[in-house]
Amino acid sequence: GTTAGSGLFFRSARTHTLEMFARLGDFVARFWYLVVITWVGLVIGVRLVAPRWDDVTHDGDLAYLPDGMPSVIGQRLTEEAFPENRAKSQIVLIVAREHGPLGSEDLQFTDALAARFQKLLSQSAWRRGRQLLRDGQRLLATGKSVESAAANGQARASFTESLAAIDEAIRLDDRFAEAFQQRALVHEQLGQPELAAQDRQEAGKLEPALRDLHRNLPADEDAGLPLVDVWTRHNEVFGSKLRSEDRKAQLTILQLSNEFMATDNIRVMNRLERELEPFRQQLARQGPAGLQIGISGSAAVGGDMLRSAAQSIQNTELLTIILVVAILLVVYRAPLLIVIPLATIAVSLSLATGLLALLTQLNTVPGFSWWGFKIFKTTRIFIVVILYGAGTDFCLFLIARFREQLEAGLPRAEALSTALARVGEAVLFFRMGDFYEMFLDDAL
């Protein structure tokens, strides 16, 4: 009895669904221009009111998890217990020899490499201080003097961190002209013009091309590397632990504020390779001969995984486009039909990402403060893949049905209406059929 009743229910549902899609097909065939205008209007409207994807999405492997998850609680407790240890991931630079221990020249090369990243650490703190100063000025302009004073205090602390990092860079490599140039900027920001002038003069002696203090320095908007610390062999606490027991390898550890699977690590790894390229060229031209530079660490692994995934997505999209074009050319002999699935996918992607971005802001609406919807930055990759696959399949399915109805002698409008009704039924009942089979299994 249960099986018969459920069968009757599904047959009735199918009949009503066929009628619904038939009416929809008739409407689309008669008023297709209204359908097109409506979709275009929806896309434009959503894009106008929706926030930018990168502004409302979360990065990192823990950023989207609920606050009560054990891993999130553990991370929060660690940050509270060790506030000075702000790093969430690391990049390990390895300078090594295959045969024999590292010599003094090798260690000098390692120090020069570490000095480069100490300078980048100083620049990162310097930029942070500059941004805090701007925030303080903006707060003061709006009458928030207490908050402005706090921002200015934080800015000075950042400049002090910047000075400590660049001092270490110069200690590691006192022939590093750009380090003196950077230290002059920090001294100026700290209100020490005499010291700034001395550093500017020293930078000009070492490298005349850098006499202009601001030349070759990254712009404030340059994100640089998200460095919070650089561990070298000169660290008084654990510096000796950064060399292997056989003395063939020396480590320099870059502490990053990014989580190891943050999508920003793709940019970080690209920037890191650009920073290392001059050192690799130096080894190739003038040595030390036999010395090698390697990269490891959690952020390096995460960045490489994300770069590989991004490359795979690009290859998949390219091969999919080629396959669709080939199918249209061989089967339908109408290459212009590719415009239909591509336009459909573009509209669907724009609307879907815009609506998701809007949903993240629902908690700002009165009465919806309980809403805690978060999305991950890489969610967009899955949306693209799913919409591309489904959009292409369904569009080709619809085109095939439409051609079948035309070949059967139906007028164009009736052929479109019938094709849309049949395709809608097939797509809907493909999933409902699975549900029905599961229902019967349970009932039997």
Short mmCIF file of C-alpha atoms in Angstrom, two decimals:
data_model
loop_
_atom_site.label_atom_id
_atom_site.label_comp_id
_atom_site.label_asym_id
_atom_site.label_seq_id
_atom_site.Cartn_x
_atom_site.Cartn_y
_atom_site.Cartn_z
CA GLY A 1 0.00 0.00 0.00
CA THR A 2 2.78 2.39 0.84
CA THR A 3 4.56 1.64 -2.44
CA ALA A 4 1.37 2.09 -4.51
CA GLY A 5 0.55 5.33 -2.72
CA SER A 6 4.03 6.72 -3.27
CA GLY A 7 3.90 5.73 -6.94
CA LEU A 8 0.60 7.57 -7.37
CA PHE A 9 2.08 10.62 -5.65
CA PHE A 10 5.09 10.74 -7.97
CA ARG A 11 2.95 10.20 -11.09
CA SER A 12 0.70 13.09 -10.05
CA ALA A 13 3.74 15.26 -9.32
CA ARG A 14 5.19 14.46 -12.73
CA THR A 15 1.95 15.41 -14.48
CA HIS A 16 1.80 18.77 -12.72
CA THR A 17 5.49 19.35 -13.44
CA LEU A 18 5.02 18.67 -17.15
CA GLU A 19 2.17 21.16 -17.25
CA MET A 20 4.26 23.75 -15.41
CA PHE A 21 7.22 23.40 -17.79
CA ALA A 22 4.89 23.43 -20.80
CA ARG A 23 3.44 26.78 -19.64
CA LEU A 24 6.97 28.05 -19.00
CA GLY A 25 8.03 26.94 -22.47
CA ASP A 26 5.06 28.75 -24.05
CA PHE A 27 5.88 31.94 -22.14
CA VAL A 28 9.57 31.85 -23.11
CA ALA A 29 8.74 31.17 -26.77
CA ARG A 30 6.28 34.08 -26.92
CA PHE A 31 8.11 36.61 -24.72
CA TRP A 32 11.76 35.58 -25.10
CA TYR A 33 12.88 39.21 -25.19
CA LEU A 34 11.32 39.84 -21.76
CA VAL A 35 13.19 36.82 -20.38
CA VAL A 36 16.50 38.12 -21.73
CA ILE A 37 15.87 41.63 -20.40
CA THR A 38 14.87 40.23 -16.98
CA TRP A 39 18.07 38.18 -16.65
CA VAL A 40 20.26 41.07 -17.77
CA GLY A 41 18.44 43.38 -15.34
CA LEU A 42 18.90 40.90 -12.49
CA VAL A 43 22.64 40.64 -13.15
CA ILE A 44 23.10 44.41 -13.34
CA GLY A 45 20.98 44.99 -10.22
CA VAL A 46 22.79 42.38 -8.14
CA ARG A 47 26.22 43.57 -9.26
CA LEU A 48 25.31 47.15 -8.32
CA VAL A 49 24.24 46.32 -4.76
CA ALA A 50 26.44 43.32 -3.98
CA PRO A 51 29.81 43.89 -2.27
CA ARG A 52 33.06 42.82 -3.91
CA TRP A 53 33.79 39.12 -3.57
CA ASP A 54 37.23 39.68 -2.02
CA ASP A 55 35.81 42.15 0.50
CA VAL A 56 33.37 39.70 2.13
CA THR A 57 35.05 36.32 1.68
CA HIS A 58 37.44 34.73 4.15
CA ASP A 59 40.93 33.45 3.49
CA GLY A 60 42.88 30.71 5.24
CA ASP A 61 41.96 27.23 6.36
CA LEU A 62 40.44 28.26 9.74
CA ALA A 63 38.82 31.59 8.86
CA TYR A 64 35.42 30.14 7.91
CA LEU A 65 35.04 27.67 10.78
CA PRO A 66 32.53 28.36 13.62
CA ASP A 67 33.95 29.91 16.79
CA GLY A 68 33.15 26.79 18.83
CA MET A 69 35.27 24.38 16.79
CA PRO A 70 38.19 22.88 18.78
CA SER A 71 40.79 24.01 16.22
CA VAL A 72 39.53 27.61 16.35
CA ILE A 73 39.45 27.58 20.16
CA GLY A 74 42.98 26.17 20.22
CA GLN A 75 44.27 28.86 17.88
CA ARG A 76 42.62 31.60 19.98
CA LEU A 77 44.10 30.24 23.22
CA THR A 78 47.55 30.04 21.63
CA GLU A 79 47.35 33.66 20.50
CA GLU A 80 46.27 34.73 24.00
CA ALA A 81 49.05 32.75 25.70
CA PHE A 82 51.78 33.78 23.26
CA PRO A 83 50.78 37.18 21.86
CA GLU A 84 54.29 37.83 20.57
CA ASN A 85 54.13 34.73 18.35
CA ARG A 86 51.82 36.06 15.66
CA ALA A 87 52.93 33.75 12.87
CA LYS A 88 50.39 31.35 11.37
CA SER A 89 52.69 29.71 8.84
CA GLN A 90 56.33 29.63 7.80
CA ILE A 91 58.56 29.58 4.75
CA VAL A 92 61.91 27.88 5.31
CA LEU A 93 64.86 28.90 3.15
CA ILE A 94 67.58 26.26 2.98
CA VAL A 95 71.14 27.01 1.89
CA ALA A 96 72.98 23.70 1.58
CA ARG A 97 75.85 21.74 0.11
CA GLU A 98 75.65 18.14 -0.99
CA HIS A 99 79.25 17.34 -0.18
CA GLY A 100 81.07 18.83 2.78
CA PRO A 101 80.10 21.34 5.45
CA LEU A 102 79.26 24.99 4.81
CA GLY A 103 82.28 27.30 4.84
CA SER A 104 82.61 30.92 5.95
CA GLU A 105 81.84 32.20 2.44
CA ASP A 106 78.69 30.08 2.38
CA LEU A 107 77.57 31.52 5.71
CA GLN A 108 78.21 35.06 4.45
CA PHE A 109 75.95 34.27 1.50
CA THR A 110 73.31 33.00 3.96
CA ASP A 111 73.57 36.23 5.96
CA ALA A 112 73.15 38.33 2.80
CA LEU A 113 70.03 36.31 1.97
CA ALA A 114 68.67 36.81 5.50
CA ALA A 115 69.47 40.54 5.31
CA ARG A 116 67.27 40.84 2.24
CA PHE A 117 64.27 39.46 4.11
CA GLN A 118 65.04 41.51 7.21
CA LYS A 119 64.73 44.55 4.92
CA LEU A 120 61.37 43.26 3.64
CA LEU A 121 60.28 42.73 7.25
CA SER A 122 61.24 46.33 7.99
CA GLN A 123 59.27 47.56 4.97
CA SER A 124 56.23 45.55 6.08
CA ALA A 125 56.29 47.18 9.54
CA TRP A 126 56.97 50.60 7.96
CA ARG A 127 53.90 50.29 5.70
CA ARG A 128 51.81 49.17 8.65
CA GLY A 129 52.93 52.22 10.62
CA ARG A 130 52.13 54.54 7.73
CA GLN A 131 48.64 53.08 7.46
CA LEU A 132 48.10 53.50 11.21
CA LEU A 133 49.14 57.14 10.94
CA ARG A 134 46.58 57.71 8.20
CA ASP A 135 43.96 55.95 10.32
CA GLY A 136 44.87 58.22 13.24
CA GLN A 137 44.45 61.34 11.13
CA ARG A 138 41.08 60.15 9.87
CA LEU A 139 39.90 59.38 13.42
CA LEU A 140 41.05 62.77 14.63
CA ALA A 141 39.14 64.48 11.82
CA THR A 142 35.95 62.75 12.98
CA GLY A 143 36.48 63.86 16.60
CA LYS A 144 37.70 60.50 17.96
CA SER A 145 40.79 61.85 19.70
CA VAL A 146 41.26 58.85 22.05
CA GLU A 147 41.16 56.33 19.19
CA SER A 148 43.44 58.60 17.15
CA ALA A 149 46.03 58.69 19.94
CA ALA A 150 45.91 54.90 20.20
CA ALA A 151 46.46 54.52 16.45
CA ASN A 152 49.40 56.93 16.57
CA GLY A 153 50.92 54.94 19.44
CA GLN A 154 50.57 51.72 17.46
CA ALA A 155 52.15 53.44 14.48
CA ARG A 156 55.20 54.42 16.50
CA ALA A 157 55.51 50.85 17.76
CA SER A 158 55.43 49.62 14.16
CA PHE A 159 58.17 52.09 13.18
CA THR A 160 60.25 50.86 16.13
CA GLU A 161 59.80 47.27 14.90
CA SER A 162 60.81 48.44 11.43
CA LEU A 163 63.96 50.05 12.81
CA ALA A 164 64.95 46.90 14.70
CA ALA A 165 64.51 44.76 11.58
CA ILE A 166 66.55 47.06 9.34
CA ASP A 167 69.28 47.38 11.98
CA GLU A 168 69.57 43.59 11.91
CA ALA A 169 69.71 43.62 8.09
CA ILE A 170 72.64 46.07 8.19
CA ARG A 171 74.37 44.03 10.88
CA LEU A 172 74.10 40.96 8.66
CA ASP A 173 75.31 42.77 5.53
CA ASP A 174 76.84 46.23 5.97
CA ARG A 175 77.29 46.55 2.19
CA PHE A 176 73.52 46.42 1.63
CA ALA A 177 72.85 49.90 0.22
CA GLU A 178 69.07 49.53 0.07
CA ALA A 179 69.01 48.72 3.78
CA PHE A 180 70.59 52.10 4.62
CA GLN A 181 68.07 53.69 2.29
CA GLN A 182 65.20 51.97 4.11
CA ARG A 183 66.61 52.91 7.53
CA ALA A 184 66.73 56.58 6.47
CA LEU A 185 62.98 56.42 5.82
CA VAL A 186 62.34 54.92 9.24
CA HIS A 187 64.52 57.52 10.99
CA GLU A 188 62.62 60.29 9.21
CA GLN A 189 59.32 58.79 10.31
CA LEU A 190 60.58 58.67 13.91
CA GLY A 191 61.59 62.33 13.77
CA GLN A 192 65.36 61.74 13.59
CA PRO A 193 66.48 63.75 10.51
CA GLU A 194 70.19 63.74 11.43
CA LEU A 195 70.34 59.94 11.50
CA ALA A 196 68.28 59.83 8.30
CA ALA A 197 70.81 62.09 6.57
CA GLN A 198 73.69 59.84 7.65
CA ASP A 199 71.98 56.75 6.28
CA ARG A 200 71.12 58.55 3.06
CA GLN A 201 74.78 59.50 2.65
CA GLU A 202 75.93 55.93 3.34
CA ALA A 203 73.46 54.53 0.80
CA GLY A 204 74.79 56.96 -1.82
CA LYS A 205 78.38 55.87 -1.14
CA LEU A 206 77.57 52.19 -1.52
CA GLU A 207 75.38 52.60 -4.58
CA PRO A 208 75.23 55.97 -6.35
CA ALA A 209 72.12 54.91 -8.27
CA LEU A 210 70.19 55.01 -4.97
CA ARG A 211 70.97 58.62 -4.07
CA ASP A 212 67.31 59.44 -4.52
CA LEU A 213 65.93 58.22 -1.20
CA HIS A 214 62.57 57.06 -2.56
CA ARG A 215 63.85 55.39 -5.68
CA ASN A 216 63.28 51.63 -6.02
CA LEU A 217 61.24 51.45 -2.82
CA PRO A 218 57.91 49.62 -3.12
CA ALA A 219 54.89 51.89 -3.14
CA ASP A 220 52.66 51.98 -0.06
CA GLU A 221 50.02 49.99 -1.89
CA ASP A 222 52.50 47.19 -2.68
CA ALA A 223 51.47 44.33 -0.42
CA GLY A 224 55.02 42.98 -0.13
CA LEU A 225 55.40 39.87 2.03
CA PRO A 226 53.21 39.31 5.14
CA LEU A 227 56.28 38.94 7.37
CA VAL A 228 56.06 39.14 11.15
CA ASP A 229 59.56 37.86 11.93
CA VAL A 230 62.72 36.42 10.37
CA TRP A 231 64.69 33.75 12.24
CA THR A 232 68.39 33.54 11.38
CA ARG A 233 71.44 31.69 12.66
CA HIS A 234 72.28 34.72 14.83
CA ASN A 235 69.26 34.30 17.08
CA GLU A 236 70.56 34.03 20.64
CA VAL A 237 67.97 31.47 21.74
CA PHE A 238 67.71 28.92 18.94
CA GLY A 239 70.06 30.15 16.19
CA SER A 240 72.32 27.11 16.59
CA LYS A 241 69.33 24.82 15.98
CA LEU A 242 68.91 26.18 12.47
CA ARG A 243 72.03 24.39 11.20
CA SER A 244 72.05 20.66 10.48
CA GLU A 245 74.16 18.34 12.59
CA ASP A 246 76.47 17.58 9.67
CA ARG A 247 76.76 21.36 9.07
CA LYS A 248 75.80 20.92 5.41
CA ALA A 249 72.58 22.99 5.61
CA GLN A 250 71.62 26.32 7.15
CA LEU A 251 68.01 27.46 7.61
CA THR A 252 66.44 30.92 7.56
CA ILE A 253 62.80 30.87 8.64
CA LEU A 254 60.30 33.48 7.47
CA GLN A 255 57.36 33.80 9.86
CA LEU A 256 54.15 34.83 8.04
CA SER A 257 50.81 36.20 9.22
CA ASN A 258 49.00 34.16 6.52
CA GLU A 259 47.57 30.75 7.25
CA PHE A 260 49.25 27.98 5.29
CA MET A 261 46.32 27.52 2.86
CA ALA A 262 45.57 31.23 2.41
CA THR A 263 45.05 32.01 -1.28
CA ASP A 264 47.36 35.01 -0.83
CA ASN A 265 50.21 32.51 -0.52
CA ILE A 266 50.08 32.14 -4.30
CA ARG A 267 51.19 35.77 -4.59
CA VAL A 268 53.63 35.30 -1.70
CA MET A 269 55.35 32.38 -3.43
CA ASN A 270 55.59 34.30 -6.71
CA ARG A 271 57.09 37.27 -4.87
CA LEU A 272 59.49 35.02 -2.95
CA GLU A 273 60.82 33.49 -6.16
CA ARG A 274 61.43 36.97 -7.58
CA GLU A 275 63.37 37.89 -4.43
CA LEU A 276 65.47 34.73 -4.66
CA GLU A 277 66.25 35.03 -8.37
CA PRO A 278 69.20 37.49 -7.96
CA PHE A 279 70.78 35.16 -5.38
CA ARG A 280 70.42 32.18 -7.71
CA GLN A 281 71.95 34.19 -10.53
CA GLN A 282 74.83 35.15 -8.25
CA LEU A 283 75.46 31.49 -7.45
CA ALA A 284 75.43 30.62 -11.15
CA ARG A 285 77.85 33.45 -12.08
CA GLN A 286 80.29 33.77 -9.20
CA GLY A 287 79.45 31.18 -6.56
CA PRO A 288 80.06 29.99 -4.00
CA ALA A 289 80.22 26.99 -6.33
CA GLY A 290 78.10 23.99 -5.39
CA LEU A 291 75.85 25.95 -3.04
CA GLN A 292 72.09 25.43 -3.44
CA ILE A 293 68.98 27.31 -2.31
CA GLY A 294 65.84 25.38 -1.38
CA ILE A 295 62.35 26.33 -0.17
CA SER A 296 60.13 24.46 2.29
CA GLY A 297 57.68 25.21 5.10
CA SER A 298 53.93 25.10 5.59
CA ALA A 299 53.19 28.29 3.62
CA ALA A 300 55.36 27.07 0.74
CA VAL A 301 53.49 23.75 0.65
CA GLY A 302 50.11 25.48 0.83
CA GLY A 303 51.07 28.03 -1.83
CA ASP A 304 52.32 25.32 -4.19
CA MET A 305 49.13 23.30 -3.68
CA LEU A 306 46.99 26.33 -4.45
CA ARG A 307 49.09 27.26 -7.49
CA SER A 308 48.76 23.72 -8.81
CA ALA A 309 45.01 23.76 -8.20
CA ALA A 310 44.65 27.11 -9.98
CA GLN A 311 46.66 25.81 -12.92
CA SER A 312 44.52 22.68 -13.05
CA ILE A 313 41.35 24.80 -13.09
CA GLN A 314 42.70 26.91 -15.96
CA ASN A 315 43.64 23.79 -17.92
CA THR A 316 40.22 22.27 -17.26
CA GLU A 317 38.43 25.40 -18.46
CA LEU A 318 40.58 25.59 -21.59
CA LEU A 319 40.08 21.92 -22.46
CA THR A 320 36.34 22.24 -21.80
CA ILE A 321 36.04 25.17 -24.20
CA ILE A 322 38.01 23.27 -26.85
CA LEU A 323 35.80 20.21 -26.37
CA VAL A 324 32.59 22.24 -26.62
CA VAL A 325 33.77 23.96 -29.80
CA ALA A 326 34.79 20.60 -31.28
CA ILE A 327 31.40 19.07 -30.48
CA LEU A 328 29.54 21.99 -32.02
CA LEU A 329 31.68 21.89 -35.15
CA VAL A 330 31.50 18.12 -35.65
CA VAL A 331 27.96 17.36 -34.50
CA TYR A 332 25.97 20.53 -35.19
CA ARG A 333 28.20 22.23 -37.77
CA ALA A 334 27.23 25.55 -36.12
CA PRO A 335 30.18 27.06 -34.24
CA LEU A 336 28.18 30.19 -33.35
CA LEU A 337 26.07 28.05 -31.01
CA ILE A 338 28.96 28.27 -28.54
CA VAL A 339 27.71 31.77 -27.70
CA ILE A 340 24.63 30.28 -26.02
CA PRO A 341 26.36 28.16 -23.33
CA LEU A 342 29.11 30.72 -22.76
CA ALA A 343 26.64 33.59 -22.32
CA THR A 344 24.46 31.45 -20.06
CA ILE A 345 27.44 30.50 -17.89
CA ALA A 346 28.63 34.13 -17.67
CA VAL A 347 25.18 35.33 -16.55
CA SER A 348 24.79 32.48 -14.05
CA LEU A 349 28.27 32.97 -12.59
CA SER A 350 27.83 36.71 -12.14
CA LEU A 351 24.41 36.30 -10.53
CA ALA A 352 25.45 33.39 -8.27
CA THR A 353 28.57 35.07 -6.89
CA GLY A 354 26.71 38.35 -6.39
CA LEU A 355 23.88 36.66 -4.46
CA LEU A 356 26.36 34.75 -2.28
CA ALA A 357 28.21 37.98 -1.50
CA LEU A 358 24.88 39.59 -0.53
CA LEU A 359 24.00 36.65 1.74
CA THR A 360 27.15 37.30 3.79
CA GLN A 361 25.73 40.72 4.65
CA LEU A 362 22.31 39.53 5.78
CA ASN A 363 23.39 39.77 9.42
CA THR A 364 23.44 43.57 9.06
CA VAL A 365 19.67 43.60 8.44
CA PRO A 366 17.61 44.22 11.62
CA GLY A 367 16.35 40.93 13.02
CA PHE A 368 19.04 38.82 11.32
CA SER A 369 21.93 39.35 13.72
CA TRP A 370 21.96 35.57 14.27
CA TRP A 371 22.91 34.99 10.65
CA GLY A 372 26.53 33.81 10.42
CA PHE A 373 26.94 32.85 6.77
CA LYS A 374 30.58 32.85 5.65
CA ILE A 375 32.17 31.89 2.36
CA PHE A 376 35.72 30.94 1.52
CA LYS A 377 37.65 32.77 -1.21
CA THR A 378 38.28 29.56 -3.13
CA THR A 379 34.52 28.82 -3.20
CA ARG A 380 34.52 30.73 -6.48
CA ILE A 381 36.61 27.96 -8.07
CA PHE A 382 33.93 25.37 -7.31
CA ILE A 383 31.15 27.66 -8.55
CA VAL A 384 32.97 28.16 -11.85
CA VAL A 385 33.57 24.43 -12.34
CA ILE A 386 30.00 23.40 -11.46
CA LEU A 387 28.32 26.11 -13.54
CA TYR A 388 30.61 25.48 -16.48
CA GLY A 389 29.92 21.76 -16.50
CA ALA A 390 26.18 21.97 -15.82
CA GLY A 391 25.64 25.00 -18.06
CA THR A 392 27.37 23.42 -21.04
CA ASP A 393 25.57 20.07 -20.63
CA PHE A 394 22.10 21.56 -20.19
CA CYS A 395 22.52 24.04 -23.04
CA LEU A 396 23.65 21.32 -25.44
CA PHE A 397 20.79 19.14 -24.21
CA LEU A 398 18.31 21.94 -24.94
CA ILE A 399 19.82 22.65 -28.36
CA ALA A 400 19.61 18.95 -29.28
CA ARG A 401 15.95 18.75 -28.26
CA PHE A 402 15.15 21.97 -30.13
CA ARG A 403 16.72 20.60 -33.33
CA GLU A 404 14.79 17.35 -32.92
CA GLN A 405 11.49 19.24 -32.73
CA LEU A 406 12.39 21.33 -35.77
CA GLU A 407 13.25 18.20 -37.76
CA ALA A 408 9.88 16.76 -36.69
CA GLY A 409 8.21 19.66 -38.53
CA LEU A 410 7.10 21.81 -35.60
CA PRO A 411 7.12 25.61 -36.00
CA ARG A 412 10.05 27.40 -34.33
CA ALA A 413 8.02 28.76 -31.38
CA GLU A 414 6.32 25.43 -30.69
CA ALA A 415 9.60 23.57 -31.07
CA LEU A 416 11.24 25.84 -28.47
CA SER A 417 8.30 25.43 -26.07
CA THR A 418 8.28 21.63 -26.39
CA ALA A 419 12.06 21.36 -26.07
CA LEU A 420 12.14 23.50 -22.94
CA ALA A 421 9.32 21.49 -21.34
CA ARG A 422 11.01 18.14 -22.05
CA VAL A 423 14.46 19.28 -20.92
CA GLY A 424 13.04 20.80 -17.74
CA GLU A 425 11.25 17.58 -16.94
CA ALA A 426 14.39 15.48 -17.55
CA VAL A 427 16.63 17.70 -15.42
CA LEU A 428 14.16 17.85 -12.52
CA PHE A 429 13.21 14.17 -12.46
CA PHE A 430 16.80 13.02 -12.81
CA ARG A 431 17.23 13.88 -9.13
CA MET A 432 13.65 13.09 -8.13
CA GLY A 433 14.12 9.62 -9.62
CA ASP A 434 17.04 8.98 -7.29
CA PHE A 435 14.91 10.15 -4.36
CA TYR A 436 12.04 7.90 -5.47
CA GLU A 437 14.32 4.84 -5.67
CA MET A 438 15.64 5.51 -2.16
CA PHE A 439 12.06 5.95 -0.93
CA LEU A 440 11.02 2.60 -2.42
CA ASP A 441 14.03 0.84 -0.94
CA ASP A 442 13.12 2.14 2.51
CA ALA A 443 9.47 1.22 2.06
CA LEU A 444 10.26 -2.32 0.91
#
